[in-house]
XYZ file of C-alpha atoms in Angstrom:
517
model
C -9.447 -19.969 -30.876
C -7.284 -16.785 -30.423
C -8.172 -14.163 -27.885
C -6.670 -10.597 -28.326
C -6.816 -7.423 -26.323
C -5.066 -4.316 -25.218
C -3.309 -4.231 -21.607
C -0.698 -2.573 -19.745
C 2.783 -3.832 -18.886
C 3.724 -2.488 -15.621
C 7.212 -1.769 -14.634
C 7.793 -2.010 -10.772
C 11.102 -0.360 -10.999
C 10.148 2.699 -12.979
C 6.398 2.401 -11.758
C 5.488 3.173 -15.310
C 2.986 1.174 -17.315
C 3.312 0.591 -21.121
C 0.671 -0.114 -23.792
C 0.892 -3.745 -25.084
C -1.416 -6.119 -27.016
C -2.006 -9.757 -25.725
C -2.596 -12.553 -28.112
C -3.674 -15.880 -26.446
C -3.786 -19.343 -28.197
C -4.431 -22.676 -26.732
C -0.560 -23.125 -26.111
C 1.012 -19.657 -26.118
C 0.458 -16.284 -24.618
C 2.344 -13.538 -26.809
C 2.980 -9.980 -25.832
C 3.238 -7.633 -28.673
C 4.304 -4.049 -28.845
C 3.708 -1.244 -31.481
C 6.479 -0.414 -33.848
C 7.119 1.307 -37.291
C 8.292 -0.951 -39.831
C 9.392 -0.372 -43.395
C 7.004 -2.282 -45.616
C 8.176 -1.176 -49.199
C 10.930 0.841 -50.937
C 14.711 0.882 -49.922
C 15.302 -1.653 -47.119
C 17.085 0.639 -44.596
C 16.453 0.251 -40.921
C 13.152 1.669 -39.671
C 14.835 2.418 -36.355
C 15.883 5.923 -37.245
C 13.833 7.909 -39.888
C 14.950 11.399 -41.127
C 12.077 13.463 -42.659
C 11.910 16.850 -44.068
C 8.672 18.882 -43.304
C 7.629 22.036 -45.206
C 5.879 24.432 -42.955
C 2.469 25.484 -44.355
C 1.040 28.848 -43.914
C -2.112 27.263 -42.492
C -1.538 24.278 -40.023
C 2.306 24.945 -39.869
C 4.155 21.427 -39.192
C 0.737 19.683 -38.566
C 1.782 17.899 -35.423
C 1.700 18.221 -31.555
C 4.411 17.127 -29.100
C 4.481 15.846 -25.492
C 7.069 14.823 -23.110
C 10.556 16.145 -22.454
C 13.595 15.580 -20.329
C 12.047 17.046 -17.273
C 9.557 14.078 -17.350
C 12.265 11.519 -17.897
C 10.925 10.714 -21.279
C 11.908 11.919 -24.797
C 9.850 14.409 -26.719
C 7.396 12.471 -28.646
C 4.768 13.214 -31.298
C 1.355 13.116 -29.714
C -1.022 14.326 -32.495
C -0.743 14.246 -36.311
C -3.273 16.371 -38.146
C -4.989 15.151 -41.221
C -3.771 16.269 -44.632
C -1.168 18.709 -43.080
C 2.553 18.741 -43.475
C 3.494 15.737 -41.010
C 0.711 13.621 -42.374
C 1.502 14.278 -46.059
C 5.023 12.691 -45.474
C 3.604 9.211 -44.821
C 6.732 8.677 -42.501
C 5.635 10.167 -39.212
C 3.518 8.409 -36.493
C 1.952 9.217 -33.037
C 4.618 7.845 -30.732
C 7.637 8.859 -32.663
C 10.319 10.207 -30.311
C 12.226 13.264 -31.884
C 16.039 12.620 -31.868
C 17.294 15.479 -33.931
C 15.795 18.835 -35.305
C 17.839 20.316 -38.324
C 21.046 18.274 -37.075
C 20.797 19.288 -33.594
C 20.420 16.335 -31.045
C 17.346 16.970 -28.703
C 17.436 13.441 -26.804
C 18.071 15.259 -23.499
C 16.295 18.503 -24.282
C 13.259 19.710 -22.227
C 9.776 20.183 -23.637
C 10.202 23.970 -24.041
C 13.606 23.757 -25.643
C 12.248 21.563 -28.478
C 9.054 23.647 -28.871
C 11.423 26.724 -29.319
C 13.658 24.794 -31.692
C 10.755 23.650 -33.761
C 9.024 26.943 -33.980
C 12.205 28.822 -35.093
C 13.527 26.280 -37.557
C 12.517 27.942 -40.714
C 10.118 26.824 -43.400
C 11.912 23.651 -44.114
C 12.620 21.484 -40.995
C 14.361 18.233 -41.050
C 13.611 15.869 -38.079
C 15.052 12.423 -37.079
C 12.715 10.136 -35.308
C 12.624 6.764 -33.777
C 9.471 5.064 -32.588
C 9.197 4.917 -28.891
C 8.052 1.089 -28.205
C 7.867 1.611 -24.388
C 6.031 4.874 -24.232
C 4.790 5.170 -20.542
C 1.106 5.098 -20.317
C 1.041 8.566 -18.718
C 1.773 10.049 -21.910
C -1.701 8.984 -23.024
C -0.895 8.307 -26.678
C -3.845 7.173 -28.654
C -3.120 3.609 -29.866
C -5.237 3.809 -32.947
C -5.017 1.167 -35.686
C -1.672 0.859 -37.504
C -0.966 3.376 -40.295
C -0.364 7.136 -40.006
C -3.664 8.419 -41.326
C -5.674 6.889 -38.363
C -3.389 8.208 -35.603
C -5.332 11.329 -35.056
C -6.110 13.139 -31.653
C -7.849 10.742 -29.373
C -8.975 13.693 -27.003
C -7.365 11.566 -24.046
C -6.334 13.985 -21.390
C -2.814 13.808 -19.984
C -0.808 15.442 -17.158
C 1.611 16.417 -19.809
C 1.091 19.486 -21.978
C 0.393 18.983 -25.689
C 2.229 21.707 -27.705
C 0.653 22.398 -31.023
C 3.008 22.963 -33.930
C 0.254 22.968 -36.406
C 0.447 26.995 -36.065
C 2.432 29.213 -38.510
C 5.380 29.486 -36.129
C 8.061 32.052 -37.512
C 7.346 31.331 -41.283
C 8.665 33.940 -43.636
C 7.151 32.432 -46.571
C 3.516 33.425 -47.177
C 2.939 31.490 -50.416
C 1.498 28.057 -49.824
C 4.257 25.451 -50.049
C 3.701 22.498 -52.227
C 2.665 19.468 -50.277
C 5.482 17.068 -49.601
C 4.225 13.605 -50.503
C 6.395 10.480 -50.722
C 7.724 9.629 -54.203
C 7.634 6.156 -55.629
C 11.149 5.169 -54.751
C 10.911 6.389 -51.083
C 10.477 3.937 -48.412
C 6.874 3.342 -47.050
C 6.426 2.887 -43.298
C 3.470 1.476 -41.438
C 2.860 0.978 -37.672
C 2.450 -2.681 -36.634
C 2.058 -4.882 -33.681
C 5.214 -6.872 -33.319
C 5.690 -10.075 -31.111
C 8.205 -9.094 -28.451
C 7.837 -12.143 -25.969
C 6.033 -15.679 -26.275
C 5.203 -17.542 -23.118
C 4.393 -21.241 -23.565
C 1.388 -22.088 -21.299
C 2.259 -25.790 -20.868
C 3.123 -26.223 -17.022
C 2.944 -22.248 -16.686
C 1.703 -20.628 -13.529
C -0.255 -17.456 -12.735
C 0.231 -15.243 -9.748
C -2.154 -12.421 -8.780
C -0.009 -11.464 -5.698
C 3.063 -9.517 -5.006
C 5.844 -11.728 -4.852
C 5.981 -13.789 -1.506
C 3.340 -11.459 0.055
C -0.381 -11.661 0.719
C -0.780 -8.334 -1.260
C -3.214 -8.954 -4.050
C -2.397 -6.960 -7.188
C -5.366 -4.823 -8.394
C -6.730 -5.981 -11.764
C -3.219 -7.402 -12.618
C -1.380 -10.664 -12.736
C 1.860 -12.316 -13.877
C 2.363 -15.506 -16.054
C 5.488 -17.492 -15.469
C 6.669 -20.118 -17.936
C 8.146 -23.501 -16.890
C 11.649 -22.243 -17.570
C 11.006 -19.203 -15.240
C 10.356 -16.682 -18.124
C 7.825 -14.132 -16.968
C 5.376 -11.991 -18.881
C 6.088 -9.036 -16.402
C 3.094 -7.709 -14.586
C 0.040 -7.421 -16.807
C -2.343 -4.767 -15.839
C -6.001 -4.342 -16.992
C -8.311 -1.426 -17.212
C -11.293 -3.087 -15.488
C -11.708 -5.895 -12.938
C -14.037 -7.684 -15.499
C -11.311 -7.644 -18.173
C -8.770 -8.786 -15.705
C -11.062 -11.697 -14.627
C -11.810 -12.631 -18.129
C -8.251 -12.791 -19.068
C -7.353 -14.744 -15.848
C -10.069 -17.186 -16.590
C -9.064 -17.719 -20.257
C -5.395 -18.383 -19.367
C -6.246 -20.584 -16.452
C -8.516 -22.560 -18.676
C -5.658 -23.089 -21.337
C -3.092 -24.037 -18.663
C -5.409 -26.582 -17.181
C -6.253 -28.076 -20.686
C -2.398 -28.447 -21.220
C -1.912 -29.981 -17.910
C -4.594 -32.477 -18.661
C -2.715 -33.386 -21.895
C 0.400 -33.780 -20.071
C -1.346 -36.093 -17.482
C -2.652 -38.284 -20.360
C 0.800 -38.488 -22.090
C 2.316 -39.431 -18.501
C -0.399 -41.984 -17.787
C 0.425 -43.766 -21.098
C 3.872 -44.832 -19.469
C 2.323 -45.746 -16.085
C 0.473 -48.897 -14.919
C -3.140 -48.643 -14.142
C -2.409 -48.663 -10.460
C 0.024 -45.723 -10.857
C -1.976 -43.110 -12.888
C -1.815 -39.388 -12.366
C -5.158 -38.403 -11.036
C -4.314 -34.398 -10.739
C -1.395 -32.122 -10.737
C -0.841 -28.347 -10.810
C 0.783 -25.236 -9.327
C -0.115 -23.835 -5.849
C 1.472 -21.521 -3.392
C 2.745 -22.992 -0.101
C 2.771 -20.896 3.140
C 6.006 -20.825 5.165
C 6.676 -18.940 8.448
C 9.514 -16.330 7.970
C 12.129 -15.695 10.366
C 10.404 -12.501 11.752
C 7.141 -14.532 11.946
C 5.892 -13.028 8.698
C 4.082 -15.356 6.140
C 5.983 -16.232 3.029
C 4.741 -17.956 0.061
C 6.609 -20.112 -2.455
C 5.233 -21.864 -5.657
C 4.972 -25.531 -5.327
C 3.916 -28.221 -7.850
C 1.599 -30.838 -6.429
C 0.733 -34.189 -7.948
C -1.555 -37.093 -7.029
C -0.288 -40.219 -8.627
C -0.932 -43.947 -7.730
C -0.477 -44.448 -4.045
C 1.273 -41.134 -3.301
C 0.925 -37.317 -2.882
C 3.933 -35.507 -4.135
C 5.237 -32.062 -3.658
C 7.914 -30.746 -6.114
C 9.577 -27.391 -6.514
C 9.478 -27.730 -10.144
C 7.027 -29.960 -12.447
C 8.026 -33.538 -13.122
C 8.844 -33.475 -16.936
C 10.191 -37.125 -17.504
C 9.445 -40.458 -15.672
C 12.715 -40.008 -13.798
C 11.640 -36.758 -12.214
C 9.233 -38.355 -9.933
C 11.824 -39.586 -7.620
C 13.203 -36.139 -6.905
C 10.185 -34.940 -5.269
C 10.689 -32.616 -2.093
C 8.089 -34.826 -0.194
C 6.212 -37.842 -0.862
C 3.328 -39.144 1.300
C 1.069 -42.241 1.225
C -2.559 -41.091 0.207
C -4.260 -43.281 2.797
C -2.403 -41.226 5.584
C -3.057 -37.591 4.582
C -6.081 -35.624 5.427
C -7.362 -32.911 3.011
C -8.892 -29.857 4.678
C -10.417 -26.647 3.133
C -9.462 -23.657 5.155
C -11.284 -20.679 3.550
C -15.235 -20.962 3.732
C -17.270 -18.202 2.472
C -20.463 -19.824 3.464
C -23.070 -17.062 3.917
C -24.886 -15.898 0.704
C -21.930 -13.717 0.067
C -22.218 -13.769 -3.765
C -20.668 -10.179 -3.888
C -18.024 -11.380 -1.516
C -16.999 -14.338 -3.670
C -17.269 -12.288 -6.796
C -14.924 -9.597 -5.352
C -12.503 -12.157 -4.223
C -12.578 -13.776 -7.581
C -11.935 -10.622 -9.232
C -9.385 -9.338 -6.737
C -11.365 -6.171 -5.680
C -9.845 -5.113 -2.231
C -12.005 -5.424 0.757
C -12.336 -2.954 3.695
C -12.249 -5.521 6.370
C -9.288 -7.908 7.470
C -9.031 -11.513 6.648
C -7.154 -13.797 9.100
C -5.291 -14.825 6.033
C -5.440 -12.480 3.264
C -5.670 -15.304 0.561
C -9.088 -16.771 0.121
C -8.578 -20.086 -1.621
C -6.711 -22.106 0.735
C -6.440 -25.778 1.905
C -4.168 -27.881 4.080
C -2.889 -31.440 3.748
C -2.313 -32.915 7.222
C 0.394 -35.567 7.212
C 2.140 -37.833 9.658
C 3.498 -36.820 13.013
C 1.030 -33.892 13.377
C 2.694 -31.923 10.567
C 0.793 -30.319 7.707
C 1.326 -28.265 4.619
C -0.737 -25.138 3.943
C -1.496 -24.161 0.435
C -3.246 -21.605 -1.603
C -4.669 -21.431 -5.170
C -5.563 -18.445 -7.434
C -9.126 -19.339 -8.358
C -12.136 -20.831 -6.561
C -12.660 -23.554 -9.118
C -9.065 -24.726 -8.697
C -10.011 -25.354 -5.214
C -12.906 -27.379 -5.957
C -10.948 -29.599 -8.541
C -8.222 -30.159 -5.786
C -10.955 -31.249 -3.246
C -12.530 -33.616 -5.707
C -9.133 -34.941 -6.829
C -7.903 -35.605 -3.357
C -11.124 -37.429 -2.623
C -10.870 -39.576 -5.835
C -7.146 -40.369 -5.328
C -7.692 -41.421 -1.671
C -10.658 -43.528 -2.393
C -8.743 -45.342 -5.316
C -5.813 -46.027 -3.161
C -8.033 -47.485 -0.326
C -9.764 -49.699 -2.714
C -6.424 -50.899 -4.432
C -4.700 -51.471 -1.012
C -7.545 -53.173 0.652
C -5.936 -53.036 4.111
C -3.276 -51.459 6.168
C -1.437 -52.881 9.125
C 0.354 -50.784 11.961
C 2.514 -51.975 14.778
C 1.183 -50.647 18.151
C 1.533 -51.437 21.869
C -0.610 -51.753 24.884
C 0.294 -52.513 28.520
C 3.741 -53.877 27.341
C 2.361 -56.065 24.608
C 3.283 -55.638 20.981
C 0.423 -55.660 18.839
C -0.833 -55.247 15.199
C -3.876 -53.117 14.317
C -5.345 -53.602 10.868
C -7.854 -51.340 8.945
C -9.386 -53.442 6.248
C -11.915 -52.316 3.592
C -13.937 -55.236 3.745
C -13.643 -56.288 7.388
C -13.165 -53.186 9.462
C -10.833 -52.936 12.360
C -8.816 -56.126 13.745
C -6.345 -56.311 16.494
C -4.036 -59.240 16.886
C -0.836 -60.329 18.782
C 2.077 -59.680 16.537
C 3.809 -63.142 17.631
C 1.058 -65.569 17.886
C -1.353 -63.797 15.308
C -4.087 -64.402 17.643
C -7.008 -62.021 16.968
C -7.713 -60.181 20.120
C -10.838 -58.129 18.878
C -12.522 -57.289 15.519
C -15.284 -54.601 14.827
C -17.073 -53.433 11.682
C -16.662 -49.750 10.423
C -20.212 -49.112 11.557
C -19.533 -50.185 15.197
C -16.976 -47.385 15.639
C -18.842 -44.707 17.686
C -16.282 -42.351 18.645
C -12.589 -41.787 19.404
C -10.335 -39.565 21.447
C -6.601 -39.219 21.577
C -3.833 -37.429 23.813
C -2.419 -35.702 20.505
C 0.873 -37.554 20.867
C 0.765 -41.532 20.759
C -2.239 -42.851 22.619
C -5.878 -43.111 21.138
C -9.137 -44.593 22.687
C -11.527 -46.120 20.231
C -15.106 -46.506 21.151
C -17.041 -49.535 19.756
C -20.503 -50.644 20.204
C -20.905 -54.486 20.759
C -23.650 -55.649 18.462
C -25.013 -58.235 21.028
C -24.958 -56.172 24.241
C -25.248 -52.826 22.689
C -22.602 -51.696 25.303
C -19.753 -49.383 24.427
C -16.282 -51.072 24.492
C -13.155 -48.955 24.787
C -9.923 -50.084 23.120
C -6.840 -48.216 23.995
C -3.800 -48.364 21.810
C -0.348 -46.581 21.363
C 1.238 -45.774 18.069
C 4.483 -44.481 16.923
C 2.955 -42.177 14.421
C -0.536 -41.753 15.695
C -1.613 -39.065 12.994
C -0.942 -41.308 10.277
C -3.212 -44.136 11.750
C -6.123 -41.661 12.400
C -5.969 -40.263 8.728
C -5.886 -43.930 7.542
C -9.045 -44.588 9.582
C -10.611 -41.606 8.203
C -9.499 -42.409 4.552
C -11.203 -45.942 4.789
C -14.303 -44.939 6.426
C -14.760 -42.033 3.889
C -14.055 -44.585 0.975
C -16.415 -46.946 2.535
C -19.290 -44.372 2.683
C -18.402 -43.255 -0.833
C -18.719 -46.862 -2.186
C -22.131 -47.132 -0.522
C -23.542 -43.629 -0.919
C -21.484 -41.622 -3.628
C -24.059 -38.833 -3.627
C -23.385 -38.258 0.088
C -19.762 -37.468 -0.372
C -20.647 -34.991 -3.236
C -23.204 -33.248 -0.967
C -20.286 -32.563 1.514
C -18.143 -30.880 -0.991
C -17.608 -27.309 0.499
C -15.643 -26.011 -2.358
C -17.824 -27.040 -5.186
C -20.992 -26.032 -3.271
C -19.802 -22.456 -2.618
C -17.048 -21.589 -4.902
C -17.447 -23.404 -8.343
C -17.455 -20.743 -11.045
C -19.140 -21.467 -14.265
């Protein structure tokens, strides 16, 4: 199913916006611009058209113009009046830039100079025009449907003056001139929407933020293809339109990602399947303590959590990840909770409407992945439902890895002795001597009643003795305490999920509050 609609393409350098048409299919987003094309007759270029107008006693040249060098735009035809001189040629269109009048070049002329020239050009006026594909939206030219006869005045107001040349001007001829109509062998021109850029959506990414900042664009976003080609900034007339297009493109990108995952999984063993992958923004601290964001591509595959700067396209690409972490040793945490009955707040954030209060972090859909040695990665996604998918995917990937692994053993020490500490999905916790392999103590998951640590290497685990009901404290020291604590968390969560899957679902923050239908 193809979705089409009119939008604006915003140029950050000139700060002008241009009318475009968007065409969205399952796999490609196409940007179209209007142009005038020769559809029959002699096949010369439609870039420049030279047209002779016969000034009529009533209606004059039958057109209005806007623009001029003082506005940094050429003079363009802004209205064509039905059945009058310009309309009868069949060769002039709203949006045509006037290049010459009776052989005089007017590309750098002001509005008044062109008006004066046209009004004093006599009864037969020859003009050369070229369709202005990138007409700034401030000209407020009506788009109309293609074809000269439908390009009538839209009544749209503009900060620029419309000079009507449908008046008599300085005509000396009082007899009605014969209407100029195109003859059979003359070329026929029509206005069409032409494809100017196609952006493949496979592995594409969307950004609603001004590059690297927390500034959300109002009713606008950019789509970037895998090879870095950008649509430019697509601007929409309403928040609703922006949200509709954002949703539609995001859905198509997600569907294609799912297809890519299925293809990748055909080449992978059952224990090394891709669970989820996609684009996120990662937050970094700038040198001046400002926050910078960079695009990263994350993947949950087999036993690992991968961070890439560009998506893995071939099987060889998986080894060139920037970071790879064992899934049992990471902790997923949602940062932004809009928990109150703030439907309006969620809707506004979803649509990108600016708030009049400060957020500690301007980006609403954030999560972090805590890794070993107390480090963490802080990420943001564009939409609430993406956050829900990442939350569910991390849970699933971690649970599968715990069940596959079955147990993990870490070297540790206490009071000079080298010990081994095992977390086992079936047995719980076991501590044994690394040399003699003698078991020093063993407890089930359900016996762990609490823990505390010094934030560095040392942890106290509080277990309840099943016979005496007394709490026993076990102290251990690890090289990478964070990884061990994350592993304990992963195993316990997986254990709970295996016994009571509904409990885990009920704990989902993102799905409960942010899932958007």
